[in-house]
Tab-separated table of C-alpha atoms and ligand atoms in Angstrom:
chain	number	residue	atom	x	y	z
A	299	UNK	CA	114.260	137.719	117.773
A	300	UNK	CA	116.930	137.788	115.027
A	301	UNK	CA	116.468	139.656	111.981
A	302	UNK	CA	118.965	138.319	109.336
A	303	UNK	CA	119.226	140.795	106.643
A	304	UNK	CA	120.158	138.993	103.826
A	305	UNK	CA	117.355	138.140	101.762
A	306	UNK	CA	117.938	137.655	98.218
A	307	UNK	CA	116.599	140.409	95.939
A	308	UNK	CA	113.601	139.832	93.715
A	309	UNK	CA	116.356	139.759	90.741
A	310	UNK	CA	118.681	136.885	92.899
A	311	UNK	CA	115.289	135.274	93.598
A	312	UNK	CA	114.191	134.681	89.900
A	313	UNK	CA	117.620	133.350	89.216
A	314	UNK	CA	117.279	131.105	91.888
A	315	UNK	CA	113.917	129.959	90.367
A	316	UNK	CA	115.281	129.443	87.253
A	317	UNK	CA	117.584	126.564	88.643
A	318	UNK	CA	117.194	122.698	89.352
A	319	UNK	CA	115.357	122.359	92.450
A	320	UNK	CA	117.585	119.202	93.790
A	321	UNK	CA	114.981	118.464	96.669
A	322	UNK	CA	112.335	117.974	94.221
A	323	UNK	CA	114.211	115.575	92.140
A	324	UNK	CA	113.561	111.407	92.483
A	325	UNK	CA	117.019	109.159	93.026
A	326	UNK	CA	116.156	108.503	88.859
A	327	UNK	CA	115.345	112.191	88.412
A	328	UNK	CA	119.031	112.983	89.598
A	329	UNK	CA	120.478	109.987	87.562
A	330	UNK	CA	119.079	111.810	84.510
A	331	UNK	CA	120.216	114.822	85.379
A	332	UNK	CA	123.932	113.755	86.042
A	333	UNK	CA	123.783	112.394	82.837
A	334	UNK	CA	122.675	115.201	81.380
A	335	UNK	CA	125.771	117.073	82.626
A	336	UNK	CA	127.684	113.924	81.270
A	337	UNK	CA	128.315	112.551	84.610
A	338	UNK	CA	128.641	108.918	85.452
A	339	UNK	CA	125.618	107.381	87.948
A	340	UNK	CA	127.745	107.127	91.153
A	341	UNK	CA	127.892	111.009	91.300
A	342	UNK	CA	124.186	110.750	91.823
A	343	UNK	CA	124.640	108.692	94.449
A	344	UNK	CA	127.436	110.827	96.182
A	345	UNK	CA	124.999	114.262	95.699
A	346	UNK	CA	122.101	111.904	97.347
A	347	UNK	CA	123.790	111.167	99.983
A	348	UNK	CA	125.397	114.717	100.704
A	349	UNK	CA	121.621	115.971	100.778
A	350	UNK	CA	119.258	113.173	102.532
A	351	UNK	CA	122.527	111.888	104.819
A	352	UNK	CA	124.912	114.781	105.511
A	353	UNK	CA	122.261	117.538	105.356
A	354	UNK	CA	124.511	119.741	102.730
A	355	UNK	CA	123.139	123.545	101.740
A	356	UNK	CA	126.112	123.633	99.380
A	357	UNK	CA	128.064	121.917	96.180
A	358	UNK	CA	130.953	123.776	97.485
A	359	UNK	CA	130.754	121.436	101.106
A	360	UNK	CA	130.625	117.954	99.015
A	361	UNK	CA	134.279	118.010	98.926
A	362	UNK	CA	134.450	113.945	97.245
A	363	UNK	CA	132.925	115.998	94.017
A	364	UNK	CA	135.840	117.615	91.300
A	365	UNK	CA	135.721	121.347	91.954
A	366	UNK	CA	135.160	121.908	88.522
A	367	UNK	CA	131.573	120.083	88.576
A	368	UNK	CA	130.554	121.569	92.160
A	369	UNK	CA	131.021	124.912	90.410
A	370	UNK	CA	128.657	123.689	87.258
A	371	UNK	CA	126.203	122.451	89.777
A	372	UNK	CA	126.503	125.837	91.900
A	373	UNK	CA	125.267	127.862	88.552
A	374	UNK	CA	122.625	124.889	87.345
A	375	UNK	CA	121.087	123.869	90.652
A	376	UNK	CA	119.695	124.901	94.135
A	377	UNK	CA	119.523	122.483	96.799
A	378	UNK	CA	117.397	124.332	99.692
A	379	UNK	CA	114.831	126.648	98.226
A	380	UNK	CA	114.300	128.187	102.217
A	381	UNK	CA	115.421	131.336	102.797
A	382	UNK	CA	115.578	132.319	106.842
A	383	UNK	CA	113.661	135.385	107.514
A	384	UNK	CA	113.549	135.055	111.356
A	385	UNK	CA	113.981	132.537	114.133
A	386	UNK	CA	112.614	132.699	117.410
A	387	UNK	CA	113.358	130.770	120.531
A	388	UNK	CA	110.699	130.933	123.257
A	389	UNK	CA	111.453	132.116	126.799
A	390	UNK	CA	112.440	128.321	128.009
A	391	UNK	CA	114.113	127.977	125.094
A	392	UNK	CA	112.531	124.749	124.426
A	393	UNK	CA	110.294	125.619	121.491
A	394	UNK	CA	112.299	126.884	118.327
A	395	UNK	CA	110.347	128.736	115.716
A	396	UNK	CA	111.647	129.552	111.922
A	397	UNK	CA	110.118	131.696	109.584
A	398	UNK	CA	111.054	130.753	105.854
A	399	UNK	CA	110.902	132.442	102.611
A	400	UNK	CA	110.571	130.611	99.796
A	401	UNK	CA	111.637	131.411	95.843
A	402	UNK	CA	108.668	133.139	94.917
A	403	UNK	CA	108.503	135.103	98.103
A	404	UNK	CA	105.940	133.164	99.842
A	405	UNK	CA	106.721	132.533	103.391
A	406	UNK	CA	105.918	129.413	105.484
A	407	UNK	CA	106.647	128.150	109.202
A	408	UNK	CA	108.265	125.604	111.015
A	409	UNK	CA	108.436	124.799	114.644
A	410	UNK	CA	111.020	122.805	116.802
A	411	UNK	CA	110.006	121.466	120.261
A	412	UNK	CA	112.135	119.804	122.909
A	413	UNK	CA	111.025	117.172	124.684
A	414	UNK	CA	112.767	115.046	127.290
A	415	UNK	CA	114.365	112.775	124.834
A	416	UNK	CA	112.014	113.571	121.390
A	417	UNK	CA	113.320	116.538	118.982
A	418	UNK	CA	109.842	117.304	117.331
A	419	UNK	CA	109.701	118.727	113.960
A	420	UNK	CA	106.080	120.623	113.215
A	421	UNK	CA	106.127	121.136	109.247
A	422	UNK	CA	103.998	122.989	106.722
A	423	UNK	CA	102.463	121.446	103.691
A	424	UNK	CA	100.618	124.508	102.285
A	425	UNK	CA	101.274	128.698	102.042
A	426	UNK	CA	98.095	129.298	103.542
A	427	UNK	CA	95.199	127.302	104.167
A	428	UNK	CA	91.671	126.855	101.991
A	429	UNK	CA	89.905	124.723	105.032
A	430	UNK	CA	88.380	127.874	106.799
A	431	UNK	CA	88.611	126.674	110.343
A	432	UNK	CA	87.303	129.542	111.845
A	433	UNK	CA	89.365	129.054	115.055
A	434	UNK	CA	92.857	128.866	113.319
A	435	UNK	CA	95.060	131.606	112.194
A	436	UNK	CA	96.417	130.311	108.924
A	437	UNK	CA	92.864	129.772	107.498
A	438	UNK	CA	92.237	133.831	107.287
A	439	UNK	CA	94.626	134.486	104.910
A	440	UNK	CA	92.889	131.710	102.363
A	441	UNK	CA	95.363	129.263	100.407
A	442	UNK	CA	98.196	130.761	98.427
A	443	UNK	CA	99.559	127.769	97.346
A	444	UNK	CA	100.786	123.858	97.693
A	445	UNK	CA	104.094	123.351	98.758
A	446	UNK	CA	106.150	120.836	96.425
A	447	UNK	CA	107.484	117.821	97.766
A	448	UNK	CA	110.536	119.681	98.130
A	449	UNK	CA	109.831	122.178	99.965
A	450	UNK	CA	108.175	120.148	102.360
A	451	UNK	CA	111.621	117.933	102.913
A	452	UNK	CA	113.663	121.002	102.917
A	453	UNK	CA	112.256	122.388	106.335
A	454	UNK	CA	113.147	118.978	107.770
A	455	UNK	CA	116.698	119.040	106.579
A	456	UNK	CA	116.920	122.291	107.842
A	457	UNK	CA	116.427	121.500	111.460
A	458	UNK	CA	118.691	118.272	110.672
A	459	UNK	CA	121.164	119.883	109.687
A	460	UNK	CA	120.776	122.974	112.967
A	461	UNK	CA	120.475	119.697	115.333
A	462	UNK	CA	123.882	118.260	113.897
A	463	UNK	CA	125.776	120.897	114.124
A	464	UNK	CA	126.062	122.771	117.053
A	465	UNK	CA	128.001	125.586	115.424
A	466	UNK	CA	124.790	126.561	113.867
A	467	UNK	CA	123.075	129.824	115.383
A	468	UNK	CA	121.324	130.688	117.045
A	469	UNK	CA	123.535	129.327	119.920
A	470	UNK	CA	120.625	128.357	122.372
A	471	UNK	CA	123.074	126.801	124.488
A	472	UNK	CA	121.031	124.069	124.846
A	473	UNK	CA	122.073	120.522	124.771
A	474	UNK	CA	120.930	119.304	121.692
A	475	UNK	CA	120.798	115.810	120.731
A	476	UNK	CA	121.700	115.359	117.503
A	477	UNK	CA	119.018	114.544	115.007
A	478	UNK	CA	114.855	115.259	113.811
A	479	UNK	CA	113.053	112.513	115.844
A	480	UNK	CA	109.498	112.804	115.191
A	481	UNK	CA	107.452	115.123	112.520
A	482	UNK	CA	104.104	115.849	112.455
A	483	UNK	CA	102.321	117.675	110.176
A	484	UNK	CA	100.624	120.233	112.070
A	485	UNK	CA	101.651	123.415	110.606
A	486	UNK	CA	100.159	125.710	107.863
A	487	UNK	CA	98.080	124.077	105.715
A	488	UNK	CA	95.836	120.593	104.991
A	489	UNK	CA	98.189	118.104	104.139
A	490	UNK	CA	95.368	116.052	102.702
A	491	UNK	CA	94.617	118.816	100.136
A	492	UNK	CA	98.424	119.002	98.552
A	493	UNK	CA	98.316	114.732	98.710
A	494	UNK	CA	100.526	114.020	95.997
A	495	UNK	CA	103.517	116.678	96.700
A	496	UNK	CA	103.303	115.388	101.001
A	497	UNK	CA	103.464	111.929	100.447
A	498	UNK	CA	106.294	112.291	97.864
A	499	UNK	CA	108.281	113.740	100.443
A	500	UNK	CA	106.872	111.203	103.193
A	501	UNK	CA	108.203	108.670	101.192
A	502	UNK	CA	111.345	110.124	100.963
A	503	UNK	CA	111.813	111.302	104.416
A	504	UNK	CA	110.960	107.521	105.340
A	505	UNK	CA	113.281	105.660	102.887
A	506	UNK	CA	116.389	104.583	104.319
A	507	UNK	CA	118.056	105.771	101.439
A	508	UNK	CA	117.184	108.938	101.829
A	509	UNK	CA	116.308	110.413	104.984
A	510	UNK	CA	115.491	107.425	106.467
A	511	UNK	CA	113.133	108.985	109.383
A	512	UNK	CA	111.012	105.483	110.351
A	513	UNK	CA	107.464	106.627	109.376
A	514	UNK	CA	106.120	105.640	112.837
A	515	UNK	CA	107.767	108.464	114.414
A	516	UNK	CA	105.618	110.678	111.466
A	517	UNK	CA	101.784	112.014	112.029
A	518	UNK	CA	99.909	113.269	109.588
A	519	UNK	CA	96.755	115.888	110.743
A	520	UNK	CA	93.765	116.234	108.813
A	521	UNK	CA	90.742	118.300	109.300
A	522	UNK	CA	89.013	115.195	107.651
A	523	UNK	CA	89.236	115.124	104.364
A	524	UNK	CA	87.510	111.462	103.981
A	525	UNK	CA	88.485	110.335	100.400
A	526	UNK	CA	91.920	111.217	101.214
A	527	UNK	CA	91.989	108.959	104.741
A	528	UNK	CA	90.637	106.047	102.804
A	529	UNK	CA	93.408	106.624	100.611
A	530	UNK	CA	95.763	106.831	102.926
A	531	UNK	CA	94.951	103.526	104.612
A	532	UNK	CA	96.463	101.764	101.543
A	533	UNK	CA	99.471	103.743	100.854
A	534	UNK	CA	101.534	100.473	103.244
A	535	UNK	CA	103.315	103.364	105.237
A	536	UNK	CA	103.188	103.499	109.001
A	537	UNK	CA	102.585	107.301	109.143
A	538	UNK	CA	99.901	108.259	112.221
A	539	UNK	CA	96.842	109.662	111.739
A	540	UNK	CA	95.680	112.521	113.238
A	541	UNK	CA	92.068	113.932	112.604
A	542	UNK	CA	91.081	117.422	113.882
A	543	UNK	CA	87.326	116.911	115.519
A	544	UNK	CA	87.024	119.900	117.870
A	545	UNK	CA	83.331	118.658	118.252
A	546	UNK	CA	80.845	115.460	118.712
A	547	UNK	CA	78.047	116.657	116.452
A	548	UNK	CA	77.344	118.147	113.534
A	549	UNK	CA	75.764	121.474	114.309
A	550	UNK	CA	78.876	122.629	116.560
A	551	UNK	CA	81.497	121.253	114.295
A	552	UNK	CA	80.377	123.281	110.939
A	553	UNK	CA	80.078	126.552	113.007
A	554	UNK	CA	84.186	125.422	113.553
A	555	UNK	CA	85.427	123.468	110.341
A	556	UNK	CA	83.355	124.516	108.017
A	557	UNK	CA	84.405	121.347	106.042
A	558	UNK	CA	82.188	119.309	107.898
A	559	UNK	CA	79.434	120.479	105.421
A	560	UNK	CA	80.738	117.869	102.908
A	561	UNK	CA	81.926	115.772	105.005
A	562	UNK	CA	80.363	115.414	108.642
A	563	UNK	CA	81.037	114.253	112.036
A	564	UNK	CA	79.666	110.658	111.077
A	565	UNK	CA	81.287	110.170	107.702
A	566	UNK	CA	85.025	111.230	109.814
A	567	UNK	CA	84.192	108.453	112.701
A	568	UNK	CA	83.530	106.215	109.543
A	569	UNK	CA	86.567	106.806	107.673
A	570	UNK	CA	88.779	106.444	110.727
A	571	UNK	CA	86.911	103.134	111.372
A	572	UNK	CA	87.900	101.774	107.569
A	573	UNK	CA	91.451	102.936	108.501
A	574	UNK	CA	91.847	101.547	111.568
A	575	UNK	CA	90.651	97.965	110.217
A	576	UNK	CA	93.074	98.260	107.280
A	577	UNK	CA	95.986	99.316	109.274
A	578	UNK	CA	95.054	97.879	112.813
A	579	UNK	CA	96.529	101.979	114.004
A	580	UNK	CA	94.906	104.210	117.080
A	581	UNK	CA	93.930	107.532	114.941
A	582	UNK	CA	94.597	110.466	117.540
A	583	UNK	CA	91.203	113.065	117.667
A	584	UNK	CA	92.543	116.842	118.463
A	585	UNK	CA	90.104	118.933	120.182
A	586	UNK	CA	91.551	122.081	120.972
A	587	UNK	CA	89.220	123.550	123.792
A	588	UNK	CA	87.596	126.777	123.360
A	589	UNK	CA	86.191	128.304	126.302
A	590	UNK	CA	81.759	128.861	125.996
A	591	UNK	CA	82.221	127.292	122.702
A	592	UNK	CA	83.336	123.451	123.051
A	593	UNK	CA	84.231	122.843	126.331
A	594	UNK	CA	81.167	121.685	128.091
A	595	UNK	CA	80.430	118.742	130.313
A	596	UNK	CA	77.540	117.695	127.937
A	597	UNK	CA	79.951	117.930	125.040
A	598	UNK	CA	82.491	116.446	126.448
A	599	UNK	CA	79.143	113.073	127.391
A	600	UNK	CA	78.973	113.346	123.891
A	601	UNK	CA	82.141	112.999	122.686
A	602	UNK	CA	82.766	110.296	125.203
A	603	UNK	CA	79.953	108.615	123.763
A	604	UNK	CA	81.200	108.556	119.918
A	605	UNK	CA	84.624	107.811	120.613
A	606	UNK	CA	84.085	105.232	123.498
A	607	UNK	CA	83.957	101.975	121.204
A	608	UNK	CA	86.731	103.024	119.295
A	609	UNK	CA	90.587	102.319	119.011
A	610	UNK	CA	91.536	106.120	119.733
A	611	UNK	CA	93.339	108.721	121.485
A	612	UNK	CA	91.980	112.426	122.263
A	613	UNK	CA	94.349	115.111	122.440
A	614	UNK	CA	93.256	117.998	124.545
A	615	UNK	CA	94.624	121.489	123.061
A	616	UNK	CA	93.927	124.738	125.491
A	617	UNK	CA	93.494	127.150	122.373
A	618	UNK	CA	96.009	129.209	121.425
A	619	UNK	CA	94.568	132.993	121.397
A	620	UNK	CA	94.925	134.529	118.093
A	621	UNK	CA	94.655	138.225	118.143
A	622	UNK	CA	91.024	140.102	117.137
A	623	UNK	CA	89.192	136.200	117.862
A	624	UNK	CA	86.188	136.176	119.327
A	625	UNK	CA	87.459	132.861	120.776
A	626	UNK	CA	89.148	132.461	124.169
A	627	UNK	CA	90.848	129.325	125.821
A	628	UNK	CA	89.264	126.940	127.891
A	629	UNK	CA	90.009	127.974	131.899
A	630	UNK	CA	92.132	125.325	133.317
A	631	UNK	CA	89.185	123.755	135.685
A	632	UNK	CA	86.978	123.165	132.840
A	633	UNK	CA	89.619	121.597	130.741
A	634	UNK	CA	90.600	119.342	133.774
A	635	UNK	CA	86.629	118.497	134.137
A	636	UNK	CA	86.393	117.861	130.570
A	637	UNK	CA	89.088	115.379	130.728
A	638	UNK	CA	88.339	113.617	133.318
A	639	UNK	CA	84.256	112.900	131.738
A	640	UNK	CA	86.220	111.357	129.065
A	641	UNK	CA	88.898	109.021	130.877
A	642	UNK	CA	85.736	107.734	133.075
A	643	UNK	CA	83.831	107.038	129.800
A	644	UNK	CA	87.017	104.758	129.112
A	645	UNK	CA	87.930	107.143	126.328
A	646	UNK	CA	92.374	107.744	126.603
A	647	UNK	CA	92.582	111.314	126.592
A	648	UNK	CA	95.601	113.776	127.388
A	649	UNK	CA	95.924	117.600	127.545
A	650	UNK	CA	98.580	118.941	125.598
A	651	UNK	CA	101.342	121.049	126.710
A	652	UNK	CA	100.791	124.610	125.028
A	653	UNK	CA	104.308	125.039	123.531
A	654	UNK	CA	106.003	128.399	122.341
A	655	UNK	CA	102.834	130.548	123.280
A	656	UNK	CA	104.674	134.072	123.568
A	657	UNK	CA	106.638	133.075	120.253
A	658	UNK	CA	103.233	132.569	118.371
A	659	UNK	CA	104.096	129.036	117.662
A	660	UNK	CA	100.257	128.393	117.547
A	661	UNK	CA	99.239	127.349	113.779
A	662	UNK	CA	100.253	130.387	111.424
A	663	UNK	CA	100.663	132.921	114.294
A	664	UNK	CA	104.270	133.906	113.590
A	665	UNK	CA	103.795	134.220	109.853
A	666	UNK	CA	100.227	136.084	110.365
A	667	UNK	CA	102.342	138.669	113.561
A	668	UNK	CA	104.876	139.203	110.460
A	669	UNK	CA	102.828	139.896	108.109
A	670	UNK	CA	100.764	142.180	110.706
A	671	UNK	CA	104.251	144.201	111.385
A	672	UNK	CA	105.144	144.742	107.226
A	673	UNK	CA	101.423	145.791	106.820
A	674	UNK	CA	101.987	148.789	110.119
B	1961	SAH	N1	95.017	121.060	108.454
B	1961	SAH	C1	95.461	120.114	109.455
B	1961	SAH	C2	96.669	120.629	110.223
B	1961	SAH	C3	96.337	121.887	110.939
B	1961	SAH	S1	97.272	122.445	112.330
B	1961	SAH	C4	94.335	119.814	110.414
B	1961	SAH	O1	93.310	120.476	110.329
B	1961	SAH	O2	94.466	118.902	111.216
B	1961	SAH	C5	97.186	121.216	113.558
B	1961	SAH	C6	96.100	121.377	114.616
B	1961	SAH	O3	96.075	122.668	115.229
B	1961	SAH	C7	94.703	121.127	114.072
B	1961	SAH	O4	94.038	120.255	114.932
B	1961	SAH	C8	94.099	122.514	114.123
B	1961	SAH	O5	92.688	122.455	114.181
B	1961	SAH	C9	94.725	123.056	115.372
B	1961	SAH	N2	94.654	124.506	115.550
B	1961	SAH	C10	94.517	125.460	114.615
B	1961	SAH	N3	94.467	126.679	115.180
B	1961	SAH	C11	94.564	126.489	116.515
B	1961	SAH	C12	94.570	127.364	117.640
B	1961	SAH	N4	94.469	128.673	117.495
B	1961	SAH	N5	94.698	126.791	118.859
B	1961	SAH	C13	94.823	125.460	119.006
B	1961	SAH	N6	94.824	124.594	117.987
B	1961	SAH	C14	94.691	125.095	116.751
């Protein structure tokens, strides 16, 4: 693990709040803001593409700009508002996690995984979670707060940025092909519960102005949230759907995500149902397995029996352990048995590979074993 020691003061960090945050500025938002500094539109256009195109952390590095302006936007403006607190590279060195602090001194997570040929980009939309999923490490803490839409594109041009440039540290030594490939949004936080601020920066990450990411390579998980999946199924984006189950019926799911309450097991399989007819898209179900709890042959009948007539996809997750949890992972025979009840029910089902396990890349582990170490 790598400490880096230069966090800005509390003094440096309220200066730093008290300046334009670029990434949470619209293309017009920028315009105005040029103009405001008496500069003509095309400047705009320049700083865009320096950000969303060239990944820039700097005014100094967007050399095409007069010095004397990159100076004025230096004092007026902040482009990333992530600080690095650590980064930690699991033992293959495959599985790249970043702890960030943001200008208020809230911290958030992001995780990069190498696949084969994907670079995949786990992002944060919340400090914290309010969902309660009693399984899940972020949800103890409660919410702190929503992330703004820049904040959430920042940690993506981050890792753009580390993928381009292989000067960056840490040097992995890994080969690293060169750009973000996929994103989902499995890290802290529901990203249907901060809608406006994600899909602000979906929409930027996805146009080609901008970032440019297509928005089929993007998945969006939510415990379930059913007004904001019907809403979702008309924003004309190709984003994924992801919806965390965990269980087939009601009584099991509460005890799990207690958000079933308002909205139960049913009402989900409904919603996913409306959104699969709007968009013609297979919604993936996550089920993370949790051994004595959810991991039965009978549940696993019973799940094969809801999702059987459906257009879907169940991904398998062996829990990750989170420290003092009364809840254990599945063992690997009742996983495979649990599987296999569900593939000969016709059901497509896979069991995903636990990534970055001794580096607590499980759901707000590393921020939660941080916060564990500054409370010792
Ligand atoms: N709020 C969103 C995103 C959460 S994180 C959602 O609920 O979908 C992405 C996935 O990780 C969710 O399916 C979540 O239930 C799951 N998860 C949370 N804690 C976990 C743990 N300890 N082990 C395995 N999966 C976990």
């Amino acid at each position: 693990m790598t400490a880096i020691p230069l966090l800005p003061t509390p003094k440096e960090r309220d200066a730093q709040a008290a300046r334009r945050s670029m990434l949470d500025l619209s293309r017009e938002e920028l315009t105005a803001f040029m103009a405001e500094l008496g500069q003509p539109a095309f400047r705009a256009r320049q700083i865009w593409d320096w950000i969303y195109k060239r990944y820039a952390v700097t005014f100094e590095e967007m050399t095409n700009l007069p010095r004397e302006l990159r100076t004025r936007l230096a004092d007026a403006a902040v482009i990333s508002p992530l600080t690095v607190i650590t980064e930690t590279l699991s033992l293959d060195r495959d599985t790249q996690k970043v702890l960030f602090q943001l200008p208020d001194g809230e911290t958030i997570e992001t995780v990069l995984m190498l696949y084969d040929k994907r670079r995949t980009l786990c992002i944060s939309s919340q400090v914290g979670c309010a969902m309660g999923c009693t399984f899940c490490a972020t949800a103890q803490g409660g919410l702190a707060r929503n992330l703004t839409a820049g904040e959430i594109v920042a940690q993506v041009l981050y890792f753009a940025r580390y993928l381009n440039d292989p000067d960056q540290p840490p040097h992995t030594g890994i080969q690293r092909p060169a750009r973000v490939t996929n994103i989902v949004l499995m890290g802290m936080g529901e990203p249907m519960h901060n809608y406006n601020s994600v899909w602000t920066a979906l929409r930027r990450l996805t146009d080609p102005d901008a970032f440019g990411l297509g928005a089929r390579h993007i998945t969006l998980s939510t415990v379930g949230l059913v007004p904001m999946i019907d809403r979702m199924a008309h924003e004309g984006l190709q984003i994924g759907l992801a919806v965390s189950l965990h269980a087939p019926n009601d009584e099991l799911r509460t005890q799990l995500v207690p958000v079933n309450k308002g909205y139960g097991v049913d009402d989900v399989l409904d919603a996913v149902d409306r959104y699969t007819n709007e968009t013609g898209r297979r919604v993936t179900f996550e089920y993370a397995l949790m051994r004595g709890i959810n991991d039965s042959p009978e549940l696993a009948r019973e799940l094969a029996d809801k999702l059987a007539p459906r257009l879907c996809h169940v991904n398998l997750i062996p829990l990750n352990p989170i420290p003092d949890s009364p809840f254990q992972p599945a063992s690997d025979a009742d996983t495979a048995a649990f599987v296999q009840i569900l593939r000969e029910a016709g059901v497509s089902a896979t069991v995903r590979l636990r990534r970055g396990i001794e580096i607590n890349a499980g759901c707000g582990q590393l921020r939660q074993a941080e916060q564990t170490k500054s409370e010792e």
